[in-house]
Short mmCIF file of C-alpha atoms and ligand atoms in Angstrom, two decimals:
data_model
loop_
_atom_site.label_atom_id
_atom_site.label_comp_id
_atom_site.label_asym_id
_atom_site.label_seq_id
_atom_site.Cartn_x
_atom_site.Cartn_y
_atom_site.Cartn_z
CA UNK A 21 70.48 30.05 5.00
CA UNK A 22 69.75 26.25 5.74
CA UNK A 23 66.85 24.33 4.07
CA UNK A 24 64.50 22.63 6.24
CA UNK A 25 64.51 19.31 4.64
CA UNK A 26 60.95 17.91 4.98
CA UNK A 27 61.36 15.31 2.82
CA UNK A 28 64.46 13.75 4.50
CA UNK A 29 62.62 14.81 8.09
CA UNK A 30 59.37 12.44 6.84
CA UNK A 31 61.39 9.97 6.17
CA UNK A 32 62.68 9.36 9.66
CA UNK A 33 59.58 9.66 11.28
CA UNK A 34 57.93 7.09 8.86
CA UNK A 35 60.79 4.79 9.95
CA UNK A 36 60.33 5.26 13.68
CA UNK A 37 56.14 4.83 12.76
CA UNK A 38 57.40 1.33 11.07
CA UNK A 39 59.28 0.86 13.90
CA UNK A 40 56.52 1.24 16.38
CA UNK A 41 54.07 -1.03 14.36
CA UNK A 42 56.34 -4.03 14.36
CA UNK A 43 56.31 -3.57 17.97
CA UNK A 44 52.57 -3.89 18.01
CA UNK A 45 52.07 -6.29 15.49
CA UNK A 46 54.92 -8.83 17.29
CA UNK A 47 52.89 -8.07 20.57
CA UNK A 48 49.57 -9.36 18.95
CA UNK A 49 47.95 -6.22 17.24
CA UNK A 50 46.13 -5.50 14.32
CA UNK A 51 48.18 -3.70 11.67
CA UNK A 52 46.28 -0.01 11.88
CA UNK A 53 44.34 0.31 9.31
CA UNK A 54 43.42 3.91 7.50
CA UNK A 55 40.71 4.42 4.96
CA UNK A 56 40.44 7.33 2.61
CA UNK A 57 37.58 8.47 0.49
CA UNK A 58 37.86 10.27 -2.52
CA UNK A 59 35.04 11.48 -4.66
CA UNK A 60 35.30 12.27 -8.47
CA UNK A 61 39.28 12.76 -10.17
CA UNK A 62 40.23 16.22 -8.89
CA UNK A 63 44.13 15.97 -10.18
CA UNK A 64 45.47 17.44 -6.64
CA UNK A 65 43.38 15.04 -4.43
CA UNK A 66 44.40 11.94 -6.23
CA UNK A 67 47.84 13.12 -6.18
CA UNK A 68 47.84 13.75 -2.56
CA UNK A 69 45.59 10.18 -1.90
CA UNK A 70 48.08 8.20 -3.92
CA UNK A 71 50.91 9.61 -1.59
CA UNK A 72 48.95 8.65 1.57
CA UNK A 73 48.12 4.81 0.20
CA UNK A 74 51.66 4.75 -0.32
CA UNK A 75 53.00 6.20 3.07
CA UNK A 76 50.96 3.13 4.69
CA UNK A 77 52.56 1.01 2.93
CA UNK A 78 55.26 2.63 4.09
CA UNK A 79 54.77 2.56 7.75
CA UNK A 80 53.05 -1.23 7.84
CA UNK A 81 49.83 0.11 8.10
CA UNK A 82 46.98 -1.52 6.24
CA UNK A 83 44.65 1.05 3.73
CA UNK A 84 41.91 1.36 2.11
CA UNK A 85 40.53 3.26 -0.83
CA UNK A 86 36.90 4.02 -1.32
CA UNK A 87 36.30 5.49 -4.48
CA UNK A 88 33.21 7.41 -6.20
CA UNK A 89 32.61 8.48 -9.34
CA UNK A 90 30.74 12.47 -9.69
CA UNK A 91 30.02 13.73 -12.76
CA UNK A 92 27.88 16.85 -13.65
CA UNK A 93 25.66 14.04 -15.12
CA UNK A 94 25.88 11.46 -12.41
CA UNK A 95 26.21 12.96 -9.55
CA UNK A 96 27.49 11.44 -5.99
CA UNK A 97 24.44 11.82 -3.67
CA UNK A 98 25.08 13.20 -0.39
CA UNK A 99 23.46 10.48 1.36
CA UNK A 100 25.77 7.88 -0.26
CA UNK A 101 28.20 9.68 1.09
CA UNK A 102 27.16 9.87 4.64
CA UNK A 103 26.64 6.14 4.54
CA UNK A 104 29.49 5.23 3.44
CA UNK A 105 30.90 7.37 6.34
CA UNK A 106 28.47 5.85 8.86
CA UNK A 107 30.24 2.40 7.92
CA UNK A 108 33.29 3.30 8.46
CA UNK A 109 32.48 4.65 12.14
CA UNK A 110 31.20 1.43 12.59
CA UNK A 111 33.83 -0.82 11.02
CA UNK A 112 35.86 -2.57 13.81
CA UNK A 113 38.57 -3.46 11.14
CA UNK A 114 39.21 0.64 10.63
CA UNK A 115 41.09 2.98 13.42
CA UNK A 116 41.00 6.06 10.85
CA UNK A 117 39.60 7.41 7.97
CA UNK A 118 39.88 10.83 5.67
CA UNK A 119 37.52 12.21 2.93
CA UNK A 120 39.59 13.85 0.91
CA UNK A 121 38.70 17.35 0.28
CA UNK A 122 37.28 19.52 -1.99
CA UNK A 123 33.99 17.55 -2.34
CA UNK A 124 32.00 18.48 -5.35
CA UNK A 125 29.98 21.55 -4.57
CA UNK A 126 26.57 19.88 -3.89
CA UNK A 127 27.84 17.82 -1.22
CA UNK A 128 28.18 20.04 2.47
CA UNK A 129 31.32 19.45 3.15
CA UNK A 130 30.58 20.90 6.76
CA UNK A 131 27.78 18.16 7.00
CA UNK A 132 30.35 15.02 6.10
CA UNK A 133 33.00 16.37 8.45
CA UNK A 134 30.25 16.48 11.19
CA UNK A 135 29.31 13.21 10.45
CA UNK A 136 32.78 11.49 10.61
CA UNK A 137 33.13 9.59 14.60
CA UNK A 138 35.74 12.10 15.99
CA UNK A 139 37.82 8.99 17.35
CA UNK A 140 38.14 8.15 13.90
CA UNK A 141 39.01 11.85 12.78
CA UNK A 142 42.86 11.55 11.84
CA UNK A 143 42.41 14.57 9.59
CA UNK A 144 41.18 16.52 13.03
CA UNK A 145 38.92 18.54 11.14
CA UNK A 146 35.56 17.84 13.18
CA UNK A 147 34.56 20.41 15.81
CA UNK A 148 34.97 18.31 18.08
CA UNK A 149 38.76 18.03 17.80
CA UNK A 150 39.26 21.82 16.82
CA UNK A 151 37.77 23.27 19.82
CA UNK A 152 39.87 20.53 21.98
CA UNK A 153 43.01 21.55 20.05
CA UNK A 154 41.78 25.07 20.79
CA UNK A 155 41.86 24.76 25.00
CA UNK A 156 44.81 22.43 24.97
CA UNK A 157 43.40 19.10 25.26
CA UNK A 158 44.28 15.86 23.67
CA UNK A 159 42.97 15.49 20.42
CA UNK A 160 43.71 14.70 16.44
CA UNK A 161 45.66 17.80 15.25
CA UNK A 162 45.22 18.89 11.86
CA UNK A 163 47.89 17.79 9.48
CA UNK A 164 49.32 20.24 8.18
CA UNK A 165 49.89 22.47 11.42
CA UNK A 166 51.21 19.40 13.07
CA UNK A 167 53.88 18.48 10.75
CA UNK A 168 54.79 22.21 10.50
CA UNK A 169 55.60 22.18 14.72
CA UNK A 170 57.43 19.02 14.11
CA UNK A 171 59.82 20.33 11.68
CA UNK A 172 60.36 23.67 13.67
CA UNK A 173 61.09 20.97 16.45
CA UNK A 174 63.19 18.74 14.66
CA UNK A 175 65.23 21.57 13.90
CA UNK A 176 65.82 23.10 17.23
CA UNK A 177 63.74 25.93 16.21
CA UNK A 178 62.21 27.71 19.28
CA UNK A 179 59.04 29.60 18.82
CA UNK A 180 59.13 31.42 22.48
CA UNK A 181 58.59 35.00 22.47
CA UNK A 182 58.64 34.83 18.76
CA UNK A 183 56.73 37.16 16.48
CA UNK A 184 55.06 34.45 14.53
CA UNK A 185 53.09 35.30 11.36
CA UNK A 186 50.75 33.39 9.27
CA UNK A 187 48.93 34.69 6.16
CA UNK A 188 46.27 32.63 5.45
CA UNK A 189 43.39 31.67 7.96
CA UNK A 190 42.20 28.62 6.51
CA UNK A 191 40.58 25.94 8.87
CA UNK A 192 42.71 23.59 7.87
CA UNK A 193 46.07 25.58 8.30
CA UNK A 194 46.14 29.18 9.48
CA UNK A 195 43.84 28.70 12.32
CA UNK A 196 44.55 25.51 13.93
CA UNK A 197 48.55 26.19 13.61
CA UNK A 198 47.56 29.97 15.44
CA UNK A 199 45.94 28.15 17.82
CA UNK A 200 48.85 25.62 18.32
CA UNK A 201 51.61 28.46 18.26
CA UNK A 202 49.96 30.48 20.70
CA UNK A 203 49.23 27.88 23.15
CA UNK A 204 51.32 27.43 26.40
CA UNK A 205 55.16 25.34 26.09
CA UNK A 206 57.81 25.29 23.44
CA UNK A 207 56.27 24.74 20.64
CA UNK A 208 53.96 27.10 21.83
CA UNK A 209 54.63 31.01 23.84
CA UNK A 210 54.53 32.79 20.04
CA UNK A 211 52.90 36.05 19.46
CA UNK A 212 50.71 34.85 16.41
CA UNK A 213 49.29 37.17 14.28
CA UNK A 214 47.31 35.43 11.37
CA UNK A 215 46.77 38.25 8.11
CA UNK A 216 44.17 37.55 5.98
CA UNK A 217 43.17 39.21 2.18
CA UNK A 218 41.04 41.74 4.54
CA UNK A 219 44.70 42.93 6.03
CA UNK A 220 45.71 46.17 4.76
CA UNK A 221 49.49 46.57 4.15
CA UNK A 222 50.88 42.88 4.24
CA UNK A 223 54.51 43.53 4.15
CA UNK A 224 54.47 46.27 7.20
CA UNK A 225 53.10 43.14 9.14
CA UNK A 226 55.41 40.23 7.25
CA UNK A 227 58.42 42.45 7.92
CA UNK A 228 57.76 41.81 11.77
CA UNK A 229 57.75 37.90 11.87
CA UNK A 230 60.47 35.95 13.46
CA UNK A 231 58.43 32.73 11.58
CA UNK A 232 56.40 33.24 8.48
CA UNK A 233 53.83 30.96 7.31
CA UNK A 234 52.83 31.53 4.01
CA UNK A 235 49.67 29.33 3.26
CA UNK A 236 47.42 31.24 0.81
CA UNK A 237 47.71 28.90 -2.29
CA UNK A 238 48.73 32.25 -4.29
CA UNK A 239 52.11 31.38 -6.45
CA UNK A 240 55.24 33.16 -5.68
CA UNK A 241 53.39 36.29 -3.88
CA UNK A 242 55.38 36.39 -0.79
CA UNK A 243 58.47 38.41 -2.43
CA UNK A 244 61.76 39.66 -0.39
CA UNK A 245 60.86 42.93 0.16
CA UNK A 246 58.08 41.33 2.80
CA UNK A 247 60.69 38.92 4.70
CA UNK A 248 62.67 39.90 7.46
CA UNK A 249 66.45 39.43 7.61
CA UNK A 250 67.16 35.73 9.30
CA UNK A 251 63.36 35.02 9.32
CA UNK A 252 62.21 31.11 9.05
CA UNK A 253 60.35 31.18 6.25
CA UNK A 254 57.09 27.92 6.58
CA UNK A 255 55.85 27.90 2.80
CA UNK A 256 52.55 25.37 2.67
CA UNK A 257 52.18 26.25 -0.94
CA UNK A 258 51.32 24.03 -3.64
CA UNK A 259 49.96 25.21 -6.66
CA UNK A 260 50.50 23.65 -9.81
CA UNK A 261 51.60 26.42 -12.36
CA UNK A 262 52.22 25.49 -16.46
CA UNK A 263 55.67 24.29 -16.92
CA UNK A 264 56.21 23.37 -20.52
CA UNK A 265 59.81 21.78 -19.50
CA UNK A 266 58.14 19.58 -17.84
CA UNK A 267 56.51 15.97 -19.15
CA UNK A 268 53.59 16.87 -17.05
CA UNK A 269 53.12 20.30 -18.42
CA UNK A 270 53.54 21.56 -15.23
CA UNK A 271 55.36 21.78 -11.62
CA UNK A 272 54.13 22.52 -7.91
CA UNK A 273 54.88 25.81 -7.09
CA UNK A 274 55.11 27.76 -3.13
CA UNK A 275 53.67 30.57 -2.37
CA UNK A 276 57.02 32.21 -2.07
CA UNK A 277 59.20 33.95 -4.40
CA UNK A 278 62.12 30.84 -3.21
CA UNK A 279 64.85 32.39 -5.30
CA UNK A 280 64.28 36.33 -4.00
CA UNK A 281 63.39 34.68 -0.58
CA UNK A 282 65.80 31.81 0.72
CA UNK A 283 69.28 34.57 0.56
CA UNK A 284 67.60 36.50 3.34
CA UNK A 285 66.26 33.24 5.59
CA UNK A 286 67.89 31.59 7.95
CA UNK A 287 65.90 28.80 7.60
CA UNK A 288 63.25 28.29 4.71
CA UNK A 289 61.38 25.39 3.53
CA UNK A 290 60.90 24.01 -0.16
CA UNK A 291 58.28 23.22 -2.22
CA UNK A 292 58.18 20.43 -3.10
CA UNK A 293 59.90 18.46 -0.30
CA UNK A 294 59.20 20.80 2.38
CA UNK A 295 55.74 21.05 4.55
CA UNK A 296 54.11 18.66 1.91
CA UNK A 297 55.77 15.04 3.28
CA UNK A 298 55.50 16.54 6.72
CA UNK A 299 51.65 16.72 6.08
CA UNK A 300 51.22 13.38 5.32
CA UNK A 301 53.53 11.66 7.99
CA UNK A 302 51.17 13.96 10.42
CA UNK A 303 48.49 11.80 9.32
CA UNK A 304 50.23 8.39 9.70
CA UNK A 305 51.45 9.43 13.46
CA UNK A 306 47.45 10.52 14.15
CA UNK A 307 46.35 7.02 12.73
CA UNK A 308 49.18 5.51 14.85
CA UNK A 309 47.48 6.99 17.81
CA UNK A 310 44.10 5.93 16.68
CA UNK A 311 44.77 2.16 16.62
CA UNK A 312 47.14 2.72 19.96
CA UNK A 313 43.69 4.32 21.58
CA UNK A 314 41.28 1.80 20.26
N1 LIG B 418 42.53 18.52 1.03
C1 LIG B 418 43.67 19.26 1.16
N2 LIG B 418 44.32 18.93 2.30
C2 LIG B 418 43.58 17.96 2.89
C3 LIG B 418 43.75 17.21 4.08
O1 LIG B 418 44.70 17.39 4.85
N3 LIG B 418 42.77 16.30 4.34
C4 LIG B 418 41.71 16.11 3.53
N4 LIG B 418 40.81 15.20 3.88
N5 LIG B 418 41.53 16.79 2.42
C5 LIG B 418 42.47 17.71 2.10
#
C-alpha cells in the first residue's frame, strides 16, 4: 500500500505557481490577485478560507477577504450580495474570486453562482464552465475534481480502461470529476459509474472499481468489505467528528474506514493531507490562469 501524499504533492505545485509568478511579476505583471467572500462564521468555511488567504500568500498572489456578518436577526440581504459580486466582475485590480459556500439558506445560492463573470469563476461552478468542462472545452475546472486528476497524475496512476467509481454526485465533486474521468485522453478513457443514496447494494458496485472516490461527507462508511483488492482508494471526506483528545474537541475525519481500508489499497489517500491541499492548490493554478488570460 503507498499513501498518496497530497500534502507533500501541494506543496510542489505551490512552488512551481511561485515560480511562475516571479516570472510574471519580473516581466512587468500584476501580482494575480484572488478575492473570496465569506458570509456569516460557518466553522468549516472559515477554516477552509483561512487556508486559501494563506496559500496566496504562498504562491505571491495578492488576496482579498470580503467579509459579512448573517445572523438570524440581521440577516445578509441577497442583493448585498449580488452587488458586492457585481463589483468584483468589474474590478480591474481582481482576476478571480470565490463565495465560499454554504450561504445561509435565504440567499439562492444558484442565483450568486449565476451572477459571478465566468472569466472570473476560479471555483468553475457557473454553468457556463460546467457544461464547457462537460464537451471538453477549455474552462475553470472545479477544484476538487481537478486536484484529484492531478494527484492520480502525479503518481503515474493511469485511469484507461479503468472501472472508476464515485459515490457521491455532488456538483461540486461527483459530477464534474465523472465528467472529467470519462472524457477522451489519459486522465480520461475510465468507465465511471457515479452511485448515489438512490443505489441499491453499494458494495456489489464498490467491489468493481479499479479507483474509488468516496465523497459523501458520511464518516468512516466506506468499510473493507466494499474495496477491492489493490484498488486506489480517492477519499474527499472531511467531516469533523468529537475528539475529546484533541484541544479542539475534535478532528477531520474521511469518509473511509482508513485503518480497515489502506491494508487492501494499493494506493489510498489521507484525510487530512490527502485531496484537501490538492483542492486548494486547484484553485491557485485556476487563478494563475485567470490573470495569465486577462
Ligand atoms: N464549499 C466547500 N467547497 C467549496 C469550494 O470549493 N468553493 C466554494 N466557494 N465553497 C466551497
Amino acid at each position: 500500500m503507498q499513501l498518496i501524499d497530497g500534502k507533500a504533492v501541494a506543496a510542489t505545485i505551490k512552488k512551481e505557481i511561485a515560480e511562475a509568478v516571479e516570472a510574471r511579476v519580473s516581466q512587468g505583471h500584476r501580482r494575480p490577485h484572488l478575492a473570496a467572500v465569506l458570509v456569516g462564521h460557518d466553522g468549516g468555511s472559515e477554516t477552509y478560507v483561512a487556508h486559501k488567504i494563506k496559500a496566496c500568500e504562498e504562491c505571491g498572489f495578492k488576496s482579498s477577504l470580503i467579509r459579512f456578518e448573517s445572523t438570524p436577526e440581521a440577516p445578509l440581504s441577497e442583493e448585498e450580495l449580488l452587488k458586492t459580486i457585481d463589483k468584483l466582475n468589474n474590478d480591474p485590480d481582481v482576476d478571480g474570486f470565490i463565495v465560499q459556500l454554504p450561504l445561509p439558506r435565504h440567499i439562492d445560492e444558484q442565483k450568486v453562482i449565476e451572477a459571478i463573470l465566468p472569466e472570473k469563476d476560479v471555483d468553475g461552478f457557473h454553468p457556463s464552465n460546467v457544461g464547457r468542462q462537460s464537451i471538453g472545452l477549455p474552462c475553470f475546472h472545479s477544484a476538487t475534481p481537478a486536484g484529484i486528476v492531478e494527484l492520480l497524475r502525479r503518481y503515474g496512476i493511469s485511469t484507461r480502461g479503468k472501472n472508476v467509481v464515485i459515490i457521491g454526485r455532488s456538483n461540486i465533486v461527483g459530477k464534474p470529476l465523472a465528467a472529467m474521468l470519462m472524457q477522451k485522453g489519459d486522465p480520461g478513457d475510465a468507465t465511471v459509474t457515479v452511485c448515489h443514496s438512490a443505489t441499491p447494494d453499494l458494495g456489489e458496485v464498490t467491489r468493481r472499481a479499479d479507483i474509488l472516490v468516496c465523497a459523501t461527507g458520511r464518516p468512516a462508511s466506506v468499510t473493507a468489505d466494499m474495496v477491492k483488492d489493490g484498488a486506489t482508494v480517492i477519499d474527499v471526506g472531511t467531516t469533523r467528528v468529537p475528539d475529546a483528545s484533541k484541544k479542539s474537541g475534535w478532528r477531520l475525519c474521511g469518509d473511509v474506514d482508513f485503518e480497515a481500508v489502506a491494508p487492501k489499497c494499493s494506493f489510498i489517500t489521507p484525510v487530512p493531507g490527502g485531496v484537501g491541499p490538492m483542492t486548494i492548490v486547484s484553485l491557485m493554478l485556476n487563478t494563475l490562469q485567470a490573470a495569465q488570460a486577462r
